[in-house]
Structures are given as structure tokens and as C-alpha cells.
Amino acid sequence: MPEQKYRWKNREIREQIDVVSSKSAPTLILKNGTYLNPYLNKWLSAHIWIHENRIVYVGQKMPELSEGIEVIDCDGRFLVPGYIEPHVHPFQLYNPHSLAKYVSQYGTTTFINDNLFLLLHYDKKKALTLLDQLNKLPVQFYWWFRYDLQTEIQEEDRILSPDLMKKWIEHEGVIQGGELTGWPKLLAGDDLMLYRMQETKRHHKRIEGHFPGASEATLTKMKLFGADCDHEAMTGEEVLQRLALGYHVSLRHSSIRPDLDKLLKEMMDRGIDHYDAMFYTTDGSTPSFYLEGMTNKLIEKALEKGIPAIDAYNMGSYNIAKYYGNDHLIGAIGPGRLANINILENKNNPAPISVLANGLWLRKNGEDTGNFPNFDWGEEEFTLGWDMTIDDLQFSMPMGMKMRNSVIMEPYSLTIDNSLEQLSTDHDESYLALFDRNGNWRINTMLKGFATHVQGLASSYSTTGDILLIGKNKNDMLNAFKRLKEINGGIVLVENGETIQEIPLQIQGAASTDKYEALMEKEKILKELLKERGYKFPDAIYTLLFFSSTHLPFIRITPSGIYDVMKKTVLFPSIMR
């Protein structure tokens, strides 16, 4: 979505018409290619004419005017639309630019993004300005807007003010509402959320669900409220149930829920062989999950499971574009569409040798062209203008949080002495505290199951951007916080008074401006160090992110205090410092 009112000005469309009329030449020809036509569900041979960033002709003719045209012979190659990721959390240590720059090399060139980070960290003007700036990149960014903040904070009414919601709903780059992590509130009578959903529908935009483990009755009620799609099916039976109720289904394969192989097998076992209402998502996985690409890896898995090739590719492109009503622009190779095309050596290998995005070569003949522009995140820094003392690390709460897996926490009763400066490494209980990023309040409890030997970890990477502290040793926890201040936000791991690993996060203390490859290496080292010190779950980065997320059971540590998700009650409030 460019800043001008229309995607192409009248003059540009007239130029495109002149190309087809042989009055002027296109800028690029892909000749002799075999391309996927989703409207016929066939592979067809054709020459493809491109003028600037738009496909203007697909057929058997070559242009009469050829001087100065770039011509690529695609004989023996297969051409598919640029892949689309429909469910991106674009600030998972990486940022939208660094993620897109990296995974576009593997063919994913359209991203539908969560706006939660922008709501929590930027004012309205800055957030919407960032949307416009990101749209100047050669890939396509679309967004969804939240109905709730996925945690318990006192400023939610201000952050989700009616004026702000109106601006987001009406923005042309915003194509859906959700995800509906707060659906229990909706069922309990939250008419403000229902009003926002009604406004979403009035603007002809989709609503994304979030319904893990939901019953048929709940799914039916959510359909009546207006939900269109859900990405939380964890079994083939749950996929079937959602399809039967008229949902579209995103088949998830992520760093904490790598379910696609299981889902595809169980779907096939249940006789599901029609895929038009399904697509894939990696659901905002952490950096190293994308080492070998994004959507291409999911298409690869589908092909390996025996999904017909056309269906496998459509689930990564056309099905998504059609669902959002954007197949006139993306998701297909045809006249009028943006020139987002992946060139494959064969249709059984979805990793492209060449990638064209918005008419610009991002990858060509197996090499990065270096054409992806840089992005300036500005000079604004995350700063901590306050100090922490040993008095802040007093732990007297009679209960703590026990990890069931990477992200689900349940309450447990303490049996150890938590008044010590140093906890034993013979057990997996640690100190846990959440501090206001401005230093106004804190909440201290215990954490069971995180690790046995992590001495001090500080993180400004969290749901709300507040400061998490975890560890066995209070002095190492203080030292981790001190180092966190020095690097202006990030994740710091300290042992015996020394920093053994850190990931600076320059964007609001929660996302990195580093090159993607460098970030992956830092993440890999941190995860290895945590694993060596007793962390036993799949994804420690998601653990840090979701400590405060109230869409997950059973208890969370939030700015309001220790929160019982099922009872919707603060058990122990945060205290002023």
C-alpha cells in the first residue's frame, strides 16, 4: 500500500496498457516458463511480461519491442507466486525488516502481522508512520489489530482508545482483527470487544480466532460472533471440526508447536482431501526456526506427506490471498498482479533459485542480489533511568509458578526457604520478579521448572516490555539488571558476577537491529547455555515472552500482579517500590 490514493496512477496503468498493445516495451520477460495457474489448478507454459512492478501479460506471445528488455529463459523451471505468511509476530527478537530480508531469500514475500508490539511501545502517530515506511520495502506488509492486549495492565483503556481503534480499523494496510486471545471475555459479556468486532465486519475485514482446545459449542459461538479462521487446531480431528463449522484453518508449524507433520497425517487418515480452506503458518517462531526459510519449509513438508503439488503451493499463496480478498494483487501469477514470483528448479523443491518481489530481484540464480533496502528505526533508545537494590529482591509470597511446558504455568506451594541469597542447584526452583520498566512497581514470586543452574538472567524482552529477572543468585540477578541498563535493553545471562551471554535489543528493548544471521547465532548460544543449565523445554525465548500473557493457563505474572487466568482474578497484586 503506497502513500498515494491508488496503487497505480492513471498514467502508470496507461503505460501498462501500451506495453500489451506493443506501443512500448515491458521491463522484464520470463519466457518459456511453466507456471502455476490456481484458477485452472494446472501447470501451464507461458511467457510472462512484467512492467516495473506489475505483471501485464501471461500467454504465448513475445513482445514486438524487445530492445533493452531483460529476458530470462525459464525453460525447465517452475514459476509459483511469492509465498505468503498469514500469521506473523514480527518482533520476536528480530524486526519486520530483518525477518523479511532474510526469509524473502526463500520465497516468502508477503507478511500479515500482529500489531501488539506497536500498540504497547509506540504512540498512534509513530505506529502508523512505521506501517507506511515499511510499505516502501519490496515485500508486502499487511497487519491485524488487537481487541485486547493479551495481559493485565492498568492502561489498556488508554492504549485501546476508541479513536485509536478507529484509525487501525480504517487503515488500508490492516486487513483483519484479532487474534481473539480474549475470547473468554467476549463470551462473558464484553460488549466493547463485540463492538470492535462488529466494526471490523462493517469494514469487510476478517477476524482471526485463537481457540486452543475449544469445544464444538464454543467454536459455534465464536462463528456467530464473527470469527473466520483459527490457527490453534492441534489434531486432525480439530481441523475437521473447524472445517465442518465453516472456518478456514491455518495449519501451524512453529518453534513451540511443530505440528504440521502430525496434522497432515491425521487429516489424511480422516479422509480430508480438499484443501481450499486451509493454509500454513509458522505463528511467529523465534529466529533460528527460520534458518532454512519460512513458508517453503511447510510446502516441502506437505509435498513429502503426499499432498498434491498444486494444493501444497496454493496453501502457501493463493488460498491466503483469496481468503483476504487480495488475489487480484498477490497469490497468483496473472495480468494485473504484483510481480511476486518464485522460480523453482523443480516443483518438488519449493526453495526458489530466484525471487522476484514487487518487480525487484531479491535472489537470482541462487545468489542474494543485495537489492533489499535498509531500514532506519530511528534514534529512540530504550533506557532504564532507575536502579535496583537487594531490597527489591525479597521473596515472601507463599506460592509460585510451575512450568508445565515452554509457556503454560500452574500454581504450586513453596516448600523451600526462599529468603536465601543463593538457592541450591539441587532443585529447579528459582527467583522470579517482574519490574515496571519505569521502576514504579514490582511483583516477586518463585519459578519452578525453568532451570537448575541459571544464576542471573535479566530481560526487557517480555509481553509488555517490563523487566523480567530470573535466577538462583540475587547478586547475579542484580548484575544482570545492571548490564541490561548498560546495553539499553535486551537479554543478559550472568554467572559468578560475569556476563556469559547477552543479546542487545535496540528497538524498545525488545527487538534487534542486528543482521538476521548474527541474531540467530546469539539466540543459539543463549539457548545452548540455558539448556546446559537445566532448561528442558523447546523454546526459552517464548517462555520469556509469555510469562505475562493471559491468553494461556493457568497463572501469569503481570503488571497487575499474579493473575489467575481461569478465575480472571489478581491473586497477589504488584507493589509500589
Coordinates of C-alpha atoms in Angstrom, one line a residue:
M1 CA 0.0 0.0 0.0
P2 CA 1.9 3.1 -1.2
E3 CA 1.2 6.6 0.1
Q4 CA -0.8 7.6 -3.0
K5 CA -4.5 7.0 -3.1
Y6 CA -4.3 4.3 -5.7
R7 CA -1.7 1.6 -6.1
W8 CA -1.1 2.6 -9.7
K9 CA -1.7 6.1 -11.0
N10 CA -3.7 6.5 -14.2
R11 CA -0.5 7.3 -16.1
E12 CA 1.1 4.1 -15.0
I13 CA -1.9 2.0 -16.0
R14 CA -1.9 3.6 -19.4
E15 CA 1.8 2.7 -19.7
Q16 CA 1.0 -0.9 -18.9
I17 CA -1.8 -0.9 -21.5
D18 CA 0.7 0.4 -24.1
V19 CA 3.0 -2.5 -23.3
V20 CA 0.3 -5.0 -24.0
S21 CA -0.6 -3.1 -27.2
S22 CA 3.1 -3.3 -28.3
K23 CA 3.4 0.5 -28.2
S24 CA 6.2 0.2 -25.7
A25 CA 8.3 -2.5 -24.2
P26 CA 8.0 -4.3 -20.8
T27 CA 10.9 -4.1 -18.4
L28 CA 11.2 -7.9 -17.9
I29 CA 10.3 -11.1 -19.7
L30 CA 10.2 -14.5 -18.1
K31 CA 10.0 -16.7 -21.2
N32 CA 9.2 -20.4 -21.6
G33 CA 8.2 -20.9 -18.0
T34 CA 5.9 -23.4 -16.5
Y35 CA 3.7 -21.5 -14.1
L36 CA 1.0 -22.5 -11.6
N37 CA -2.4 -21.2 -12.5
P38 CA -4.7 -21.6 -9.4
Y39 CA -7.9 -20.7 -11.3
L40 CA -7.5 -23.8 -13.5
N41 CA -5.5 -25.8 -11.0
K42 CA -3.0 -26.6 -13.7
W43 CA 0.7 -26.0 -14.6
L44 CA 0.7 -24.0 -17.9
S45 CA 3.5 -22.9 -20.2
A46 CA 3.7 -19.3 -21.0
H47 CA 5.8 -16.1 -21.4
I48 CA 5.3 -13.6 -18.6
W49 CA 5.6 -9.9 -19.3
I50 CA 6.4 -7.6 -16.4
H51 CA 6.4 -3.8 -16.5
E52 CA 8.1 -2.3 -13.5
N53 CA 6.3 -4.0 -10.5
R54 CA 3.2 -5.4 -12.3
I55 CA 2.6 -8.5 -14.4
V56 CA 0.9 -7.2 -17.6
Y57 CA 0.7 -10.3 -19.8
V58 CA 0.8 -14.1 -19.4
G59 CA 0.4 -16.1 -22.6
Q60 CA 2.1 -17.4 -25.7
K61 CA 3.2 -14.1 -27.4
M62 CA 6.5 -12.4 -27.1
P63 CA 6.6 -8.6 -27.3
E64 CA 7.3 -7.0 -30.6
L65 CA 9.5 -4.4 -29.0
S66 CA 12.5 -6.1 -27.3
E67 CA 15.3 -3.5 -27.2
G68 CA 16.6 -3.0 -23.6
I69 CA 14.3 -5.7 -22.1
E70 CA 15.7 -8.1 -19.5
V71 CA 14.8 -11.6 -20.8
I72 CA 15.1 -14.6 -18.5
D73 CA 14.8 -18.0 -20.1
C74 CA 12.8 -20.2 -17.7
D75 CA 12.8 -23.3 -19.8
G76 CA 12.6 -26.3 -17.5
R77 CA 11.8 -24.1 -14.5
F78 CA 8.6 -23.8 -12.5
L79 CA 7.1 -20.5 -11.5
V80 CA 4.9 -20.0 -8.5
P81 CA 3.6 -16.9 -6.7
G82 CA 5.6 -15.4 -3.9
Y83 CA 4.7 -17.2 -0.7
I84 CA 2.5 -15.6 2.0
E85 CA 2.8 -16.0 5.8
P86 CA -0.6 -15.2 7.2
H87 CA 0.2 -15.0 10.9
V88 CA 3.4 -13.2 11.8
H89 CA 4.5 -11.8 15.2
P90 CA 7.2 -9.6 13.7
F91 CA 9.1 -8.6 16.8
Q92 CA 10.4 -12.0 18.1
L93 CA 13.9 -10.6 18.8
Y94 CA 14.0 -9.9 15.0
N95 CA 12.1 -7.0 13.5
P96 CA 9.8 -6.9 10.4
H97 CA 12.6 -5.6 8.2
S98 CA 15.3 -8.1 9.2
L99 CA 12.9 -11.0 9.2
A100 CA 11.6 -10.2 5.7
K101 CA 15.0 -9.5 4.3
Y102 CA 16.2 -13.0 5.4
V103 CA 13.2 -15.2 4.6
S104 CA 12.4 -13.5 1.3
Q105 CA 15.5 -15.3 0.1
Y106 CA 13.5 -18.4 0.5
G107 CA 10.4 -17.1 -1.3
T108 CA 8.1 -15.6 1.4
T109 CA 7.4 -12.1 0.2
T110 CA 4.1 -11.2 1.9
F111 CA 3.6 -11.0 5.7
I112 CA 0.4 -10.5 7.7
N113 CA 1.5 -9.1 11.0
D114 CA 0.4 -8.6 14.6
N115 CA 0.2 -5.0 15.8
L116 CA 0.5 -5.8 19.5
F117 CA 4.1 -4.6 19.8
L118 CA 3.3 -1.3 18.1
L119 CA 0.3 -0.8 20.4
L120 CA 2.4 -1.3 23.6
H121 CA 5.6 0.5 22.5
Y122 CA 4.6 3.4 20.2
D123 CA 2.0 6.2 20.2
K124 CA -0.6 6.2 17.4
K125 CA 1.2 8.5 15.1
K126 CA 4.5 6.8 15.3
A127 CA 3.0 3.3 14.9
L128 CA 1.0 4.2 11.8
T129 CA 4.0 6.1 10.4
L130 CA 6.1 2.9 10.7
L131 CA 3.4 1.0 8.7
D132 CA 3.8 3.5 5.9
Q133 CA 7.6 3.4 6.0
L134 CA 7.7 -0.4 5.9
N135 CA 5.4 -0.4 2.9
K136 CA 8.2 1.2 0.9
L137 CA 10.1 -2.1 1.0
P138 CA 9.8 -4.5 -1.9
V139 CA 7.9 -7.1 0.1
Q140 CA 4.2 -6.6 1.2
F141 CA 3.3 -6.0 4.8
Y142 CA -0.3 -6.3 6.0
W143 CA -1.5 -6.1 9.6
W144 CA -4.1 -7.2 12.0
F145 CA -5.2 -5.1 15.0
R146 CA -5.8 -6.4 18.6
Y147 CA -9.0 -6.2 20.5
D148 CA -7.1 -6.8 23.8
L149 CA -3.5 -6.6 25.0
Q150 CA -3.1 -10.2 26.0
T151 CA -2.2 -9.3 29.5
E152 CA -3.4 -7.4 32.6
I153 CA -2.3 -3.8 32.6
Q154 CA -4.0 -0.7 34.0
E155 CA -3.6 1.4 30.8
E156 CA -5.5 -0.9 28.5
D157 CA -8.4 1.6 28.0
R158 CA -5.9 4.4 27.0
I159 CA -3.9 2.1 24.7
L160 CA -7.1 0.8 23.0
S161 CA -9.0 4.0 23.0
P162 CA -11.9 4.3 20.5
D163 CA -10.0 6.9 18.4
L164 CA -7.0 4.6 18.1
M165 CA -9.1 1.6 17.2
K166 CA -10.9 3.6 14.5
K167 CA -7.6 4.6 13.0
W168 CA -6.4 1.0 12.9
I169 CA -9.6 -0.5 11.6
E170 CA -9.8 2.0 8.8
H171 CA -6.1 1.8 7.7
E172 CA -5.8 0.2 4.3
G173 CA -2.9 -1.9 5.4
V174 CA -4.9 -3.5 8.1
I175 CA -6.9 -6.5 6.8
Q176 CA -8.2 -8.3 9.9
G177 CA -9.0 -8.0 13.5
G178 CA -7.8 -10.4 16.3
E179 CA -6.3 -12.7 17.1
L180 CA -9.1 -13.4 19.6
T181 CA -6.9 -14.3 22.6
G182 CA -9.5 -12.6 24.8
W183 CA -12.5 -14.7 23.7
P184 CA -13.4 -15.8 27.2
K185 CA -14.2 -12.2 28.0
L186 CA -16.3 -12.0 24.9
L187 CA -18.3 -15.0 26.0
A188 CA -18.7 -13.5 29.4
G189 CA -20.4 -10.4 28.0
D190 CA -17.6 -7.9 26.9
D191 CA -19.7 -5.8 24.6
L192 CA -16.8 -3.4 23.9
M193 CA -14.9 -6.3 22.2
L194 CA -18.0 -7.3 20.3
Y195 CA -18.4 -3.7 19.1
R196 CA -14.9 -3.7 17.8
M197 CA -15.6 -7.0 16.0
Q198 CA -18.8 -5.5 14.6
E199 CA -16.8 -2.6 13.3
T200 CA -14.3 -5.0 11.7
K201 CA -17.1 -6.7 9.8
R202 CA -18.6 -3.4 8.8
H203 CA -15.3 -2.6 7.1
H204 CA -15.4 -6.0 5.3
K205 CA -12.3 -7.3 7.1
R206 CA -11.6 -10.8 8.5
I207 CA -11.4 -11.9 12.2
E208 CA -8.7 -14.3 13.3
G209 CA -9.5 -16.7 16.2
H210 CA -7.4 -18.2 18.9
F211 CA -9.3 -21.2 20.2
P212 CA -7.0 -24.0 21.5
G213 CA -9.0 -26.9 22.8
A214 CA -12.3 -25.2 22.1
S215 CA -15.4 -27.4 22.1
E216 CA -17.9 -27.6 19.2
A217 CA -20.2 -25.3 21.2
T218 CA -17.5 -22.7 21.8
L219 CA -16.4 -22.8 18.1
T220 CA -20.0 -22.3 17.0
K221 CA -20.5 -19.3 19.3
M222 CA -17.3 -17.8 18.0
K223 CA -18.5 -18.2 14.5
L224 CA -21.7 -16.3 15.5
F225 CA -19.6 -13.6 16.9
G226 CA -17.8 -13.3 13.6
A227 CA -14.6 -15.4 13.7
D228 CA -13.4 -16.5 10.3
C229 CA -10.3 -18.6 10.8
D230 CA -8.4 -20.4 13.6
H231 CA -4.7 -21.4 13.8
E232 CA -5.0 -23.5 17.0
A233 CA -6.0 -26.9 15.7
M234 CA -3.6 -29.4 17.2
T235 CA -5.1 -32.6 15.8
G236 CA -6.6 -33.8 12.6
E237 CA -9.9 -34.1 14.4
E238 CA -9.8 -30.5 15.4
V239 CA -9.0 -29.5 11.8
L240 CA -12.0 -31.5 10.6
Q241 CA -14.2 -29.9 13.3
R242 CA -13.3 -26.4 12.3
L243 CA -13.8 -27.1 8.6
A244 CA -17.2 -28.6 9.2
L245 CA -18.3 -25.5 11.0
G246 CA -17.2 -23.3 8.1
Y247 CA -13.9 -22.0 9.4
H248 CA -10.7 -21.5 7.4
V249 CA -7.9 -23.3 9.1
S250 CA -4.2 -22.3 9.4
L251 CA -2.1 -25.4 9.8
R252 CA 0.6 -24.4 12.3
H253 CA 4.2 -25.5 12.4
S254 CA 6.1 -23.3 14.9
S255 CA 9.0 -23.3 17.3
I256 CA 6.7 -24.2 20.2
R257 CA 4.1 -26.2 18.2
P258 CA 5.8 -28.0 15.3
D259 CA 2.6 -29.8 14.4
L260 CA 2.4 -29.9 10.6
D261 CA 3.5 -33.5 10.0
K262 CA 1.1 -34.8 12.6
L263 CA -1.8 -32.6 11.3
L264 CA -1.3 -33.7 7.7
K265 CA -1.2 -37.4 8.6
E266 CA -4.2 -37.2 10.8
M267 CA -6.1 -35.2 8.2
M268 CA -5.4 -37.7 5.6
D269 CA -6.4 -40.6 7.9
R270 CA -9.8 -38.8 8.3
G271 CA -10.3 -38.5 4.6
I272 CA -9.7 -34.8 4.3
D273 CA -8.6 -34.3 0.7
H274 CA -9.9 -30.8 -0.1
Y275 CA -7.5 -28.0 0.8
D276 CA -9.1 -24.8 -0.5
A277 CA -10.0 -23.5 3.0
M278 CA -6.6 -24.3 4.5
F279 CA -3.2 -22.6 4.6
Y280 CA 0.0 -22.7 6.6
T281 CA 1.5 -20.6 9.4
T282 CA 4.7 -20.6 11.4
D283 CA 3.0 -18.4 14.0
G284 CA 5.8 -16.0 14.8
S285 CA 8.5 -18.5 15.6
T286 CA 11.9 -17.5 17.1
P287 CA 14.8 -16.6 14.9
S288 CA 16.7 -19.9 14.4
F289 CA 13.5 -21.7 13.4
Y290 CA 13.8 -19.9 10.1
L291 CA 17.3 -21.0 9.3
E292 CA 16.3 -22.6 6.1
G293 CA 13.3 -20.4 5.3
M294 CA 9.7 -19.9 6.2
T295 CA 6.7 -21.0 4.0
N296 CA 9.0 -23.0 1.7
K297 CA 9.7 -25.5 4.5
L298 CA 6.0 -26.0 5.2
I299 CA 5.3 -26.6 1.5
E300 CA 8.1 -29.1 1.5
K301 CA 6.5 -31.0 4.4
A302 CA 3.2 -31.1 2.6
L303 CA 4.8 -32.5 -0.6
E304 CA 6.6 -35.1 1.5
K305 CA 3.3 -36.2 3.0
G306 CA 1.8 -36.7 -0.4
I307 CA -0.3 -33.5 -0.7
P308 CA -0.8 -32.8 -4.4
A309 CA 1.7 -30.2 -5.5
I310 CA -0.8 -27.6 -6.7
D311 CA -2.7 -27.8 -3.4
A312 CA 0.6 -27.7 -1.4
Y313 CA 1.6 -24.5 -3.2
N314 CA -1.8 -22.9 -3.1
M315 CA -1.9 -23.3 0.7
G316 CA 1.2 -21.1 0.8
S317 CA 0.0 -18.4 -1.5
Y318 CA -3.3 -18.4 -3.4
N319 CA -5.6 -19.7 -0.7
I320 CA -4.4 -17.0 1.6
A321 CA -4.8 -14.2 -0.9
K322 CA -8.3 -15.4 -1.9
Y323 CA -9.3 -15.6 1.8
Y324 CA -8.3 -11.9 2.4
G325 CA -9.8 -10.8 -1.0
N326 CA -6.4 -9.8 -2.3
D327 CA -5.9 -12.4 -5.1
H328 CA -6.2 -9.5 -7.6
L329 CA -2.8 -8.4 -6.3
I330 CA -1.0 -11.3 -4.7
G331 CA -1.1 -15.1 -4.5
A332 CA -1.3 -15.7 -8.3
I333 CA 0.7 -15.2 -11.5
G334 CA -1.6 -13.4 -13.9
P335 CA -2.2 -10.0 -15.5
G336 CA -2.7 -7.2 -13.0
R337 CA -0.9 -8.9 -10.1
L338 CA 2.2 -7.6 -8.4
A339 CA 5.3 -9.2 -9.8
N340 CA 5.9 -11.5 -6.9
I341 CA 7.3 -14.7 -8.5
N342 CA 9.5 -17.6 -7.2
I343 CA 11.4 -19.5 -9.8
L344 CA 12.0 -23.2 -8.8
E345 CA 14.4 -25.7 -10.3
N346 CA 11.6 -28.3 -9.9
K347 CA 8.2 -28.4 -8.4
N348 CA 9.2 -30.8 -5.7
N349 CA 11.6 -28.3 -4.2
P350 CA 9.8 -25.1 -3.0
A351 CA 13.1 -23.3 -2.1
P352 CA 13.5 -20.9 -5.1
I353 CA 16.6 -20.3 -7.1
S354 CA 15.3 -16.8 -8.0
V355 CA 12.9 -14.5 -6.2
L356 CA 11.1 -11.5 -7.7
A357 CA 9.3 -9.2 -5.3
N358 CA 7.4 -6.2 -6.4
G359 CA 9.3 -6.4 -9.7
L360 CA 12.7 -6.4 -7.9
W361 CA 15.1 -9.3 -8.0
L362 CA 15.9 -10.2 -4.4
R363 CA 17.5 -13.5 -5.3
K364 CA 18.8 -14.5 -8.7
N365 CA 20.3 -17.8 -9.9
G366 CA 20.9 -18.9 -6.3
E367 CA 22.5 -15.7 -5.1
D368 CA 21.4 -12.8 -2.9
T369 CA 21.2 -9.7 -5.2
G370 CA 21.8 -7.3 -2.3
N371 CA 18.7 -5.3 -3.5
F372 CA 16.8 -5.4 -0.3
P373 CA 16.9 -1.8 1.1
N374 CA 18.0 -0.9 4.6
F375 CA 15.5 0.4 7.2
D376 CA 16.1 3.2 9.7
W377 CA 14.4 2.5 13.1
G378 CA 15.4 6.0 14.3
E379 CA 17.4 7.2 17.3
E380 CA 14.9 6.4 20.1
E381 CA 16.5 4.2 22.8
F382 CA 15.2 2.0 25.5
T383 CA 16.5 3.4 28.8
L384 CA 16.2 2.4 32.4
G385 CA 16.5 5.5 34.5
W386 CA 16.4 3.8 37.9
D387 CA 18.5 1.5 40.0
M388 CA 17.7 -1.9 41.6
T389 CA 18.9 -2.9 45.1
I390 CA 19.0 -6.0 47.1
D391 CA 15.9 -4.8 48.9
D392 CA 13.9 -5.3 45.6
L393 CA 14.7 -9.0 45.7
Q394 CA 12.7 -10.0 48.7
F395 CA 10.6 -13.1 48.1
S396 CA 7.9 -13.9 50.7
M397 CA 4.9 -15.0 48.5
P398 CA 3.6 -18.4 49.7
M399 CA 3.1 -19.7 46.2
G400 CA 5.0 -19.7 42.9
M401 CA 4.6 -20.6 39.2
K402 CA 5.4 -24.0 37.9
M403 CA 6.2 -24.6 34.3
R404 CA 4.2 -27.3 32.6
N405 CA 5.9 -26.6 29.2
S406 CA 7.5 -23.7 27.5
V407 CA 4.6 -21.4 28.0
I408 CA 2.0 -22.9 30.4
M409 CA 2.3 -22.1 34.1
E410 CA 0.4 -23.5 37.0
P411 CA 0.5 -22.6 40.7
Y412 CA 2.5 -24.5 43.3
S413 CA 3.1 -24.3 47.0
L414 CA 6.6 -23.4 48.2
T415 CA 8.5 -25.9 50.3
I416 CA 12.0 -24.4 50.3
D417 CA 13.5 -21.5 52.1
N418 CA 13.3 -18.5 49.7
S419 CA 15.0 -16.0 52.0
L420 CA 18.5 -17.0 50.9
E421 CA 20.9 -15.0 48.8
Q422 CA 21.8 -18.2 46.9
L423 CA 19.4 -21.0 46.1
S424 CA 20.6 -24.6 45.8
T425 CA 21.3 -26.1 42.4
D426 CA 19.9 -29.5 43.6
H427 CA 16.4 -28.4 42.6
D428 CA 14.7 -26.5 39.8
E429 CA 13.2 -23.6 41.7
S430 CA 14.4 -20.0 41.0
Y431 CA 13.6 -16.5 42.0
L432 CA 11.3 -14.7 39.5
A433 CA 10.4 -11.0 39.5
L434 CA 8.7 -8.6 37.1
F435 CA 9.7 -4.9 37.4
D436 CA 8.0 -1.9 35.8
R437 CA 10.2 -0.6 33.0
N438 CA 9.9 2.8 34.7
G439 CA 10.8 1.5 38.1
N440 CA 7.4 2.2 39.7
W441 CA 6.3 -1.3 40.8
R442 CA 7.4 -4.9 41.2
I443 CA 6.0 -8.4 41.7
N444 CA 8.2 -11.1 43.2
T445 CA 7.5 -14.8 43.3
M446 CA 9.2 -18.2 42.7
L447 CA 9.5 -20.2 39.5
K448 CA 9.7 -24.0 39.3
G449 CA 10.9 -25.9 36.2
F450 CA 12.9 -23.1 34.4
A451 CA 16.4 -24.3 35.3
T452 CA 18.7 -25.7 37.9
H453 CA 21.8 -23.6 37.4
V454 CA 20.8 -20.3 35.9
Q455 CA 22.2 -17.8 38.4
G456 CA 21.1 -14.5 37.0
L457 CA 19.0 -13.6 33.9
A458 CA 17.5 -10.2 33.1
S459 CA 15.3 -9.5 30.1
S460 CA 13.4 -6.5 28.7
Y461 CA 12.0 -8.9 26.1
S462 CA 8.6 -9.6 27.6
T463 CA 4.9 -9.3 26.7
T464 CA 4.7 -5.7 28.0
G465 CA 8.3 -4.6 27.7
D466 CA 8.7 -4.7 31.5
I467 CA 11.8 -6.2 33.1
L468 CA 12.0 -9.9 34.0
L469 CA 14.5 -11.2 36.5
I470 CA 15.2 -15.0 37.0
G471 CA 17.9 -16.7 38.9
K472 CA 19.4 -18.6 41.8
N473 CA 21.7 -15.9 43.0
K474 CA 20.5 -12.5 43.9
N475 CA 23.8 -10.7 43.3
D476 CA 24.0 -12.2 39.8
M477 CA 20.4 -11.1 39.2
L478 CA 21.4 -7.6 40.2
N479 CA 24.4 -7.7 37.9
A480 CA 22.3 -8.9 35.1
F481 CA 20.0 -5.9 35.5
K482 CA 23.0 -3.6 35.7
R483 CA 24.3 -4.9 32.4
L484 CA 20.8 -4.7 30.9
K485 CA 20.8 -1.0 31.7
E486 CA 24.2 -0.5 30.1
I487 CA 23.2 -2.1 26.8
N488 CA 19.8 -0.3 26.8
G489 CA 17.7 -3.4 26.8
G490 CA 17.9 -7.0 25.7
I491 CA 18.6 -10.3 27.4
V492 CA 21.5 -10.8 29.7
L493 CA 22.8 -14.0 31.4
V494 CA 25.2 -13.7 34.3
E495 CA 27.1 -16.3 36.3
N496 CA 29.6 -15.7 39.1
G497 CA 29.5 -12.0 38.5
E498 CA 30.4 -12.3 34.8
T499 CA 28.2 -11.8 31.8
I500 CA 28.3 -15.1 29.8
Q501 CA 25.9 -14.1 27.1
E502 CA 23.8 -11.1 26.0
I503 CA 21.5 -10.2 23.2
P504 CA 21.2 -6.4 22.9
L505 CA 17.7 -5.4 21.6
Q506 CA 17.9 -1.9 20.3
I507 CA 14.3 -1.4 19.3
Q508 CA 12.3 -0.7 22.5
G509 CA 14.5 -3.2 24.4
A510 CA 12.6 -6.0 22.7
A511 CA 13.8 -6.4 19.1
S512 CA 17.2 -6.4 17.4
T513 CA 18.6 -4.3 14.6
D514 CA 21.4 -6.8 14.0
K515 CA 21.7 -8.8 10.8
Y516 CA 19.4 -11.8 11.0
E517 CA 22.3 -14.3 10.8
A518 CA 24.1 -12.6 13.7
L519 CA 20.9 -12.6 15.8
M520 CA 20.4 -16.3 15.1
E521 CA 23.9 -17.1 16.4
K522 CA 23.3 -15.1 19.6
E523 CA 20.0 -16.8 20.1
K524 CA 21.6 -20.2 19.5
I525 CA 24.3 -19.6 22.1
L526 CA 21.8 -18.3 24.7
K527 CA 19.6 -21.4 24.2
E528 CA 22.6 -23.7 24.5
L529 CA 23.7 -22.1 27.7
L530 CA 20.3 -22.3 29.2
K531 CA 19.9 -25.9 28.2
E532 CA 23.3 -26.7 29.8
R533 CA 21.9 -25.1 33.0
G534 CA 18.8 -27.1 33.1
Y535 CA 16.2 -25.5 30.8
K536 CA 14.4 -28.5 29.3
F537 CA 11.6 -27.1 27.1
P538 CA 11.7 -26.4 23.3
D539 CA 11.9 -22.6 23.3
A540 CA 13.2 -20.4 26.1
I541 CA 12.6 -17.2 24.1
Y542 CA 8.8 -17.9 24.1
T543 CA 9.0 -18.6 27.8
L544 CA 10.3 -15.1 28.5
L545 CA 7.7 -13.6 26.1
F546 CA 4.7 -15.4 27.6
F547 CA 5.3 -15.1 31.3
S548 CA 2.7 -12.2 31.3
S549 CA 0.4 -13.4 28.6
T550 CA -3.1 -14.0 30.0
H551 CA -4.4 -16.0 27.0
L552 CA -2.6 -19.0 28.4
P553 CA -3.4 -21.0 31.5
F554 CA -3.2 -21.1 34.4
I555 CA -1.4 -18.2 36.2
R556 CA 0.7 -15.4 34.9
I557 CA 3.0 -12.7 36.3
T558 CA 1.6 -9.4 35.0
P559 CA 1.9 -5.7 35.7
S560 CA -1.2 -6.0 37.9
G561 CA 0.2 -8.9 39.9
I562 CA 0.0 -12.7 39.9
Y563 CA -3.1 -13.3 37.8
D564 CA -5.4 -16.4 37.8
V565 CA -6.4 -16.8 34.2
M566 CA -9.3 -19.2 34.8
K567 CA -10.9 -17.1 37.6
K568 CA -9.9 -13.7 36.0
T569 CA -8.6 -12.6 39.4
V570 CA -5.4 -11.0 40.7
L571 CA -4.2 -13.3 43.4
F572 CA -1.3 -11.1 44.6
P573 CA -1.1 -7.5 43.4
S574 CA 2.1 -5.8 42.3
I575 CA 3.5 -3.5 44.9
M576 CA 4.9 0.0 44.6
R577 CA 8.7 0.3 45.0

